[in-house]
Short mmCIF file of N, CA and C in Angstrom, two decimals:
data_model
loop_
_atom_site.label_atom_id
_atom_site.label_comp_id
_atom_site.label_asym_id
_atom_site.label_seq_id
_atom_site.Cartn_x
_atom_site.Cartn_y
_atom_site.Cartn_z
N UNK Y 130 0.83 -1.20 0.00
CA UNK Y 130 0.00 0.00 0.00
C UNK Y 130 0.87 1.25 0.00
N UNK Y 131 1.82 0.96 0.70
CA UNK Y 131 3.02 2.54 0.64
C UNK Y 131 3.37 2.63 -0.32
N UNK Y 132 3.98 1.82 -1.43
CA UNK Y 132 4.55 2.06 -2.61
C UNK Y 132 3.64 2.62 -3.49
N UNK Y 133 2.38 1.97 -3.87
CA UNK Y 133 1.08 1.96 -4.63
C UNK Y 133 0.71 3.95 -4.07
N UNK Y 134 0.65 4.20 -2.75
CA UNK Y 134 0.19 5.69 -2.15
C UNK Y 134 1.25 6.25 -2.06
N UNK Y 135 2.69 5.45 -3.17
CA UNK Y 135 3.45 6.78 -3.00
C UNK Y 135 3.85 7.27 -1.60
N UNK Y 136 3.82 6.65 -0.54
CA UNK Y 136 4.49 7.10 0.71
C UNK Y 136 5.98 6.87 1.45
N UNK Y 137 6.50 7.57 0.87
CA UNK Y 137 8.12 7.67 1.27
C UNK Y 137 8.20 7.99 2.67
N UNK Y 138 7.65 8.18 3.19
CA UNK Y 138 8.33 8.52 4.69
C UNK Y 138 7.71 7.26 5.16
N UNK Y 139 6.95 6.44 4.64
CA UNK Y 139 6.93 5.04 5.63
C UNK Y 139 8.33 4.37 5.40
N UNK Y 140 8.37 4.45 4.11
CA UNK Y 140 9.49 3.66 3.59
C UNK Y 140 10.92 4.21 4.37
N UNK Y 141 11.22 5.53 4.33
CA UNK Y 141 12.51 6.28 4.96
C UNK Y 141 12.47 5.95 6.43
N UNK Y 142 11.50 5.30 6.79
CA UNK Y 142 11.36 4.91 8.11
C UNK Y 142 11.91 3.90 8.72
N UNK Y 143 11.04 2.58 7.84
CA UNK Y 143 10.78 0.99 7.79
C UNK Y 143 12.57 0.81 7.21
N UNK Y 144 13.18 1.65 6.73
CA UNK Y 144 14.32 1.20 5.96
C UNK Y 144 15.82 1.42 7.19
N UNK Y 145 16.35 1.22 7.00
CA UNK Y 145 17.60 1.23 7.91
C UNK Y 145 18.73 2.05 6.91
N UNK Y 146 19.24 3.16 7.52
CA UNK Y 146 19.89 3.95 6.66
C UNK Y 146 21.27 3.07 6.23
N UNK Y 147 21.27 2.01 6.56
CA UNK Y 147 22.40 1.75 5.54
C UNK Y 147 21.97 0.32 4.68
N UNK Y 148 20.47 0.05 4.54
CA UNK Y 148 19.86 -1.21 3.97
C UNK Y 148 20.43 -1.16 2.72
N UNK Y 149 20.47 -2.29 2.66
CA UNK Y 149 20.73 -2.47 0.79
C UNK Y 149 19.61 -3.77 0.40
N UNK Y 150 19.51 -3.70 -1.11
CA UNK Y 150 18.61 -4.65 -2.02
C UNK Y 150 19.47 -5.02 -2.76
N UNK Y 151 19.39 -6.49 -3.02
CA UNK Y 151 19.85 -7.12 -3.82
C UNK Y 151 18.87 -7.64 -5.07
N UNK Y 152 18.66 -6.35 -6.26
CA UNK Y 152 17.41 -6.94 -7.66
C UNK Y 152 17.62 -8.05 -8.08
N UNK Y 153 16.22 -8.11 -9.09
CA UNK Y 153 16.66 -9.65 -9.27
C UNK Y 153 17.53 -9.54 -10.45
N UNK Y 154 17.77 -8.98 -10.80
CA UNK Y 154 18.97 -8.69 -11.56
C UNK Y 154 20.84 -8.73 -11.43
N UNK Y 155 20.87 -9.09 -9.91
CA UNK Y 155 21.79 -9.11 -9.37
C UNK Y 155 23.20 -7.95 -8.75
N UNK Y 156 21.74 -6.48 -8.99
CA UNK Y 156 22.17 -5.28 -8.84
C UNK Y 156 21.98 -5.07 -7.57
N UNK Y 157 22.95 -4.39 -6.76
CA UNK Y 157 23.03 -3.90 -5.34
C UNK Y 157 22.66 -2.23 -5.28
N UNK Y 158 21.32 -1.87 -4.80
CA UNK Y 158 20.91 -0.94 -4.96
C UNK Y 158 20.55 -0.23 -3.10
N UNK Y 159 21.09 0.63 -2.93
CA UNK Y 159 21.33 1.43 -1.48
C UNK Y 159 19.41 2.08 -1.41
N UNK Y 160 19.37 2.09 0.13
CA UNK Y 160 18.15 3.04 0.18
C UNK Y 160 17.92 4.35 -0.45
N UNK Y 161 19.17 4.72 -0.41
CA UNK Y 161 18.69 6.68 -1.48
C UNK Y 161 18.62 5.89 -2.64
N UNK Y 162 19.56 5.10 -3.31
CA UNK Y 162 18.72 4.59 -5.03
C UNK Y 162 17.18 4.34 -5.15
N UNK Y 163 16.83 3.36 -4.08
CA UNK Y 163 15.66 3.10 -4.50
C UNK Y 163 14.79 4.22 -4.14
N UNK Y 164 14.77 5.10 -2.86
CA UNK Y 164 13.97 5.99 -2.65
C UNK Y 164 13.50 6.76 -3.66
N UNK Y 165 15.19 7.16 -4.32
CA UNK Y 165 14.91 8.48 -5.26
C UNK Y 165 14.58 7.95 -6.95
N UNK Y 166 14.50 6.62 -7.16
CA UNK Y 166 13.74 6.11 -8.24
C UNK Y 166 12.22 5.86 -7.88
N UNK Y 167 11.85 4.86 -6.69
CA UNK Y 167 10.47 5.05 -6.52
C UNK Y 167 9.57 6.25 -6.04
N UNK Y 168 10.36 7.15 -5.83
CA UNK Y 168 9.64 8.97 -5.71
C UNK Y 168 9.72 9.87 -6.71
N UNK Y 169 10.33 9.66 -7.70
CA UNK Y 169 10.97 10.52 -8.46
C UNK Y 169 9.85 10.50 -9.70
N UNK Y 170 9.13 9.82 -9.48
CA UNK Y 170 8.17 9.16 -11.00
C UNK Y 170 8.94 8.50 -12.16
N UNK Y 171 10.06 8.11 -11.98
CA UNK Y 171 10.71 6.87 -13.08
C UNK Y 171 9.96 5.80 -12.55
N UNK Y 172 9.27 5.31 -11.04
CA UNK Y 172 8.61 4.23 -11.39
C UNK Y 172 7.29 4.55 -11.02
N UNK Y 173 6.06 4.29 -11.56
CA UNK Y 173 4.70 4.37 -10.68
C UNK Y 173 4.22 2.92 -10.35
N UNK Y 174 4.14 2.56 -9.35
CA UNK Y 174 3.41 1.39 -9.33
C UNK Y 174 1.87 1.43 -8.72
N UNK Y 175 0.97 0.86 -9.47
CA UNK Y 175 -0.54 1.44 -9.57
C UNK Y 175 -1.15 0.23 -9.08
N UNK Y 176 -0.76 -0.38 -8.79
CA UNK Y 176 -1.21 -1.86 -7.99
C UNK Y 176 -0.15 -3.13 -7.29
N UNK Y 177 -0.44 -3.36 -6.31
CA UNK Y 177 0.79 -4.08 -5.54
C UNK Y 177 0.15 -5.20 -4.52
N UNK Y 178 0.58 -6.12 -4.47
CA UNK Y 178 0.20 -7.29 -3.21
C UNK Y 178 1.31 -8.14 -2.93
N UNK Y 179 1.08 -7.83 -1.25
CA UNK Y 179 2.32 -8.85 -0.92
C UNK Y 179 1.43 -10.04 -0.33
N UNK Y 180 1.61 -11.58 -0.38
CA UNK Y 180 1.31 -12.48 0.36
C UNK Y 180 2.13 -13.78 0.54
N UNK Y 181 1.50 -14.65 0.84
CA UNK Y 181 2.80 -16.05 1.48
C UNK Y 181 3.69 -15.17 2.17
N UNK Y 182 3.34 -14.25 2.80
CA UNK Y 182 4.12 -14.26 4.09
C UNK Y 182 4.68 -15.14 5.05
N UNK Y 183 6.00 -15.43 5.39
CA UNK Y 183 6.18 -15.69 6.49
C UNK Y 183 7.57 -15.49 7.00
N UNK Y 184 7.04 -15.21 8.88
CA UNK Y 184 7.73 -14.55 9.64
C UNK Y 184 8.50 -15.41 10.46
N UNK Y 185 10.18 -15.23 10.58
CA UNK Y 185 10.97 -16.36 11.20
C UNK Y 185 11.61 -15.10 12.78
N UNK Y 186 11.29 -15.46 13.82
CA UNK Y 186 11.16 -14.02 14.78
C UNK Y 186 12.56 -14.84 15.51
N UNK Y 187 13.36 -14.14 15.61
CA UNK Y 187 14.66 -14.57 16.31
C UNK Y 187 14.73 -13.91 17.22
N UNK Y 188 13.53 -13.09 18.21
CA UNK Y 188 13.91 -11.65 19.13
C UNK Y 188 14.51 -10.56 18.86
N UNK Y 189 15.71 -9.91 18.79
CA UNK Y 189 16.19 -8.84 17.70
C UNK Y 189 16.52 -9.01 16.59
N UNK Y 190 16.13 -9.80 15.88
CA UNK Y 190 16.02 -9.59 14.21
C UNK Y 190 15.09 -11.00 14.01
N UNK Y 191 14.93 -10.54 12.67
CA UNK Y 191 14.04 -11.51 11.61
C UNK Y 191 14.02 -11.85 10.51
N UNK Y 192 13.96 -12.62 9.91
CA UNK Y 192 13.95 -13.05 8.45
C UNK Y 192 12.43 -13.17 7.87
N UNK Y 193 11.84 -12.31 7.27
CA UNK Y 193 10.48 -11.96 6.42
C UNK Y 193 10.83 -12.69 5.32
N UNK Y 194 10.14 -13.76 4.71
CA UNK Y 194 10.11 -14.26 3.19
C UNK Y 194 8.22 -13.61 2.71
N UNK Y 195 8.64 -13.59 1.44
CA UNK Y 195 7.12 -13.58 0.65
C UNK Y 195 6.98 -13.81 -0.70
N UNK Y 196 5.79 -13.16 -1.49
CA UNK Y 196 5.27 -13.14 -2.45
C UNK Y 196 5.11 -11.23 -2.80
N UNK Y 197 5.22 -10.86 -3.73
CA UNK Y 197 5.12 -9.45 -3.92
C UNK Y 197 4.48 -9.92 -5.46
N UNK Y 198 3.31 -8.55 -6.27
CA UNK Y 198 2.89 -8.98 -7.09
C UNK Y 198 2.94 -7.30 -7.37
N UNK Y 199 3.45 -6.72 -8.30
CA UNK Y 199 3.40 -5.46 -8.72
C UNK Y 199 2.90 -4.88 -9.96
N UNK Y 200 2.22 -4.11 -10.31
CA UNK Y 200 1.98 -3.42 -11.73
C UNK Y 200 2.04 -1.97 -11.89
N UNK Y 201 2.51 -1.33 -12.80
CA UNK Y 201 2.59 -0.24 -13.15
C UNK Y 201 3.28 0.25 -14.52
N UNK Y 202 4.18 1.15 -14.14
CA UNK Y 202 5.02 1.56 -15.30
C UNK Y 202 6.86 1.86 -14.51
N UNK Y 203 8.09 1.61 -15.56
CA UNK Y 203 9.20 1.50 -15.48
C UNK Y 203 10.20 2.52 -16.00
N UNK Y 204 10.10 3.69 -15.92
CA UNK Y 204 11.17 4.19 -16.56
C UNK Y 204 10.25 4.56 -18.12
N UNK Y 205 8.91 4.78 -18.22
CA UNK Y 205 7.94 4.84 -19.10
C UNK Y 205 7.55 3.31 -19.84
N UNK Y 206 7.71 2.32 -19.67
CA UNK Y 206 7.59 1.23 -20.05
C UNK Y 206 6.85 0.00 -18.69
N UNK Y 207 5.42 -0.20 -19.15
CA UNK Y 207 4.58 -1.22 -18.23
C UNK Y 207 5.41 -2.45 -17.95
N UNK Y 208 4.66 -2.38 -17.24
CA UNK Y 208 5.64 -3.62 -15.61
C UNK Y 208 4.07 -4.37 -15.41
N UNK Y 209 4.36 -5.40 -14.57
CA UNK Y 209 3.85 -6.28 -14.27
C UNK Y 209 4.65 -7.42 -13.85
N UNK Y 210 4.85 -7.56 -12.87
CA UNK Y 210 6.21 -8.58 -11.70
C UNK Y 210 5.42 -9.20 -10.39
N UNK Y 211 6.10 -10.55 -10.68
CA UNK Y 211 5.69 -11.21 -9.12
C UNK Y 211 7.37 -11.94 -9.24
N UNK Y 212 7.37 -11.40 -7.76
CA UNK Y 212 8.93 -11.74 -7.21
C UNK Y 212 8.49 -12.27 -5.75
N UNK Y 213 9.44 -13.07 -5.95
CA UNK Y 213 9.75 -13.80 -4.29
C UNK Y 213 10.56 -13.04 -3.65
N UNK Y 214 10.51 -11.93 -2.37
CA UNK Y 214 11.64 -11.83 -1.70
C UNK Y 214 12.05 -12.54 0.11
N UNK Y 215 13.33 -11.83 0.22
CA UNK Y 215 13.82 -12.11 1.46
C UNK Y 215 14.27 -10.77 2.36
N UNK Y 216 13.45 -10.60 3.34
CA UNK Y 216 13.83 -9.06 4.19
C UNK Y 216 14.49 -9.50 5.60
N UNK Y 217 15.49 -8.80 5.51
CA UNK Y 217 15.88 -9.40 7.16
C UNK Y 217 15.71 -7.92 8.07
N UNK Y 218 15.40 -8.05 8.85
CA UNK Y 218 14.61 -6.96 10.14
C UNK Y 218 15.43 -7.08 11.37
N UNK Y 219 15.99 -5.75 11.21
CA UNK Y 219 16.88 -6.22 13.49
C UNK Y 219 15.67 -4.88 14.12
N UNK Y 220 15.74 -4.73 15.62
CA UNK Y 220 15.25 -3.64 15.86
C UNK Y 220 16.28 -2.75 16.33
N UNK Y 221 16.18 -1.72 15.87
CA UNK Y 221 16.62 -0.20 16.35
C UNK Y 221 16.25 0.66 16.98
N UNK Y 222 16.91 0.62 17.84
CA UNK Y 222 16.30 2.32 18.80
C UNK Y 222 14.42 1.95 19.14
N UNK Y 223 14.04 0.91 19.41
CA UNK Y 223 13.05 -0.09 19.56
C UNK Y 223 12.12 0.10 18.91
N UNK Y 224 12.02 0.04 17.18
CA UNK Y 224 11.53 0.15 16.21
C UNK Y 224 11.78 -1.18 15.18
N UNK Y 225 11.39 -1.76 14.83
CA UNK Y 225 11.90 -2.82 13.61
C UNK Y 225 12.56 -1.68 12.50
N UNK Y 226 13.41 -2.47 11.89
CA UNK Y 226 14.15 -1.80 10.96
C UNK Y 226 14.50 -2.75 9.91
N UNK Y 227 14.35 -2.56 8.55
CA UNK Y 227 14.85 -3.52 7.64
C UNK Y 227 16.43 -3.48 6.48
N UNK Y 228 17.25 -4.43 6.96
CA UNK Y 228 18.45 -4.29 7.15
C UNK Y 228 19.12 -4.80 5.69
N UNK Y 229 18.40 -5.68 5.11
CA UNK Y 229 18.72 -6.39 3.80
C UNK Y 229 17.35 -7.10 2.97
N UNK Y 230 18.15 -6.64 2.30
CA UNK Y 230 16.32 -7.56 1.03
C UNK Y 230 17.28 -8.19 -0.25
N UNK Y 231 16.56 -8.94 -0.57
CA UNK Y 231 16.36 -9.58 -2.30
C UNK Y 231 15.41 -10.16 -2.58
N UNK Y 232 15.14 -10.01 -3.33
CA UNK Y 232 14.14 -10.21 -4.90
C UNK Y 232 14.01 -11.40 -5.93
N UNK Y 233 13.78 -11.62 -5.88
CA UNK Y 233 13.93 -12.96 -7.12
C UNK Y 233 12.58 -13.14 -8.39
N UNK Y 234 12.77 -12.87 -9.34
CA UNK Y 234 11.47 -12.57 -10.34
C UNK Y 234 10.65 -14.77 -10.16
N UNK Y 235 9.69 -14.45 -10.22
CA UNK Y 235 9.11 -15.42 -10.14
C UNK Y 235 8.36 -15.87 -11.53
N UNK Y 236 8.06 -16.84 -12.63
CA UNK Y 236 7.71 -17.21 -13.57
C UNK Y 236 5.99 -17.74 -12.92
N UNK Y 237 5.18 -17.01 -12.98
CA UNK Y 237 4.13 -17.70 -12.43
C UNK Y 237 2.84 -17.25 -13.84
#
């Protein structure tokens, strides 16, 4: 829903200033990359669902796996992606914080 409403300050939040993503492309992309591509309008995404959640709770950190299902537009070119990722979560300053991600495009 944050990405889809465009809400960056959940995201500048939920993110850990030194998180990184690993695309499924095998590109290592920092939180200001992705911020300032998914705010910037190079990407709109106009519909989004995450599900198959699940949560592995270790007490200060976690490993989040899922399902993500996205549509929109890319750099002016339509999208439509379902990726598997992996988020790992420690808490900070007693907030969850998300510390690492990857992506994996899914053939479904």
């Amino acid at each position: 829903a944050s990405w889809v409403g465009d809400d960056d300050k959940y995201h500048e939040r939920i993110l850990a200033d030194d998180w990184r993503v690993i695309d499924p492309t095998g590109n290592i992309l920092t939180k200001e990359d992705v911020l300032r591509e998914a705010f910037s309008g190079e990407r709109n995404i106009t519909k989004g669902k995450i599900d198959q959640v699940s949560v592995r709770d270790f007490g200060e950190w976690a490993i989040v796996t899922g399902r993500t299902q996205m549509a929109g537009t890319y750099q002016g070119q339509k999208m439509d992606v379902t990726l598997r990722f992996t988020d790992v979560f420690v808490r900070q300053e007693g907030e969850w914080r998300c510390v690492a991600s990857q992506g994996t495009f899914v053939n479904e």
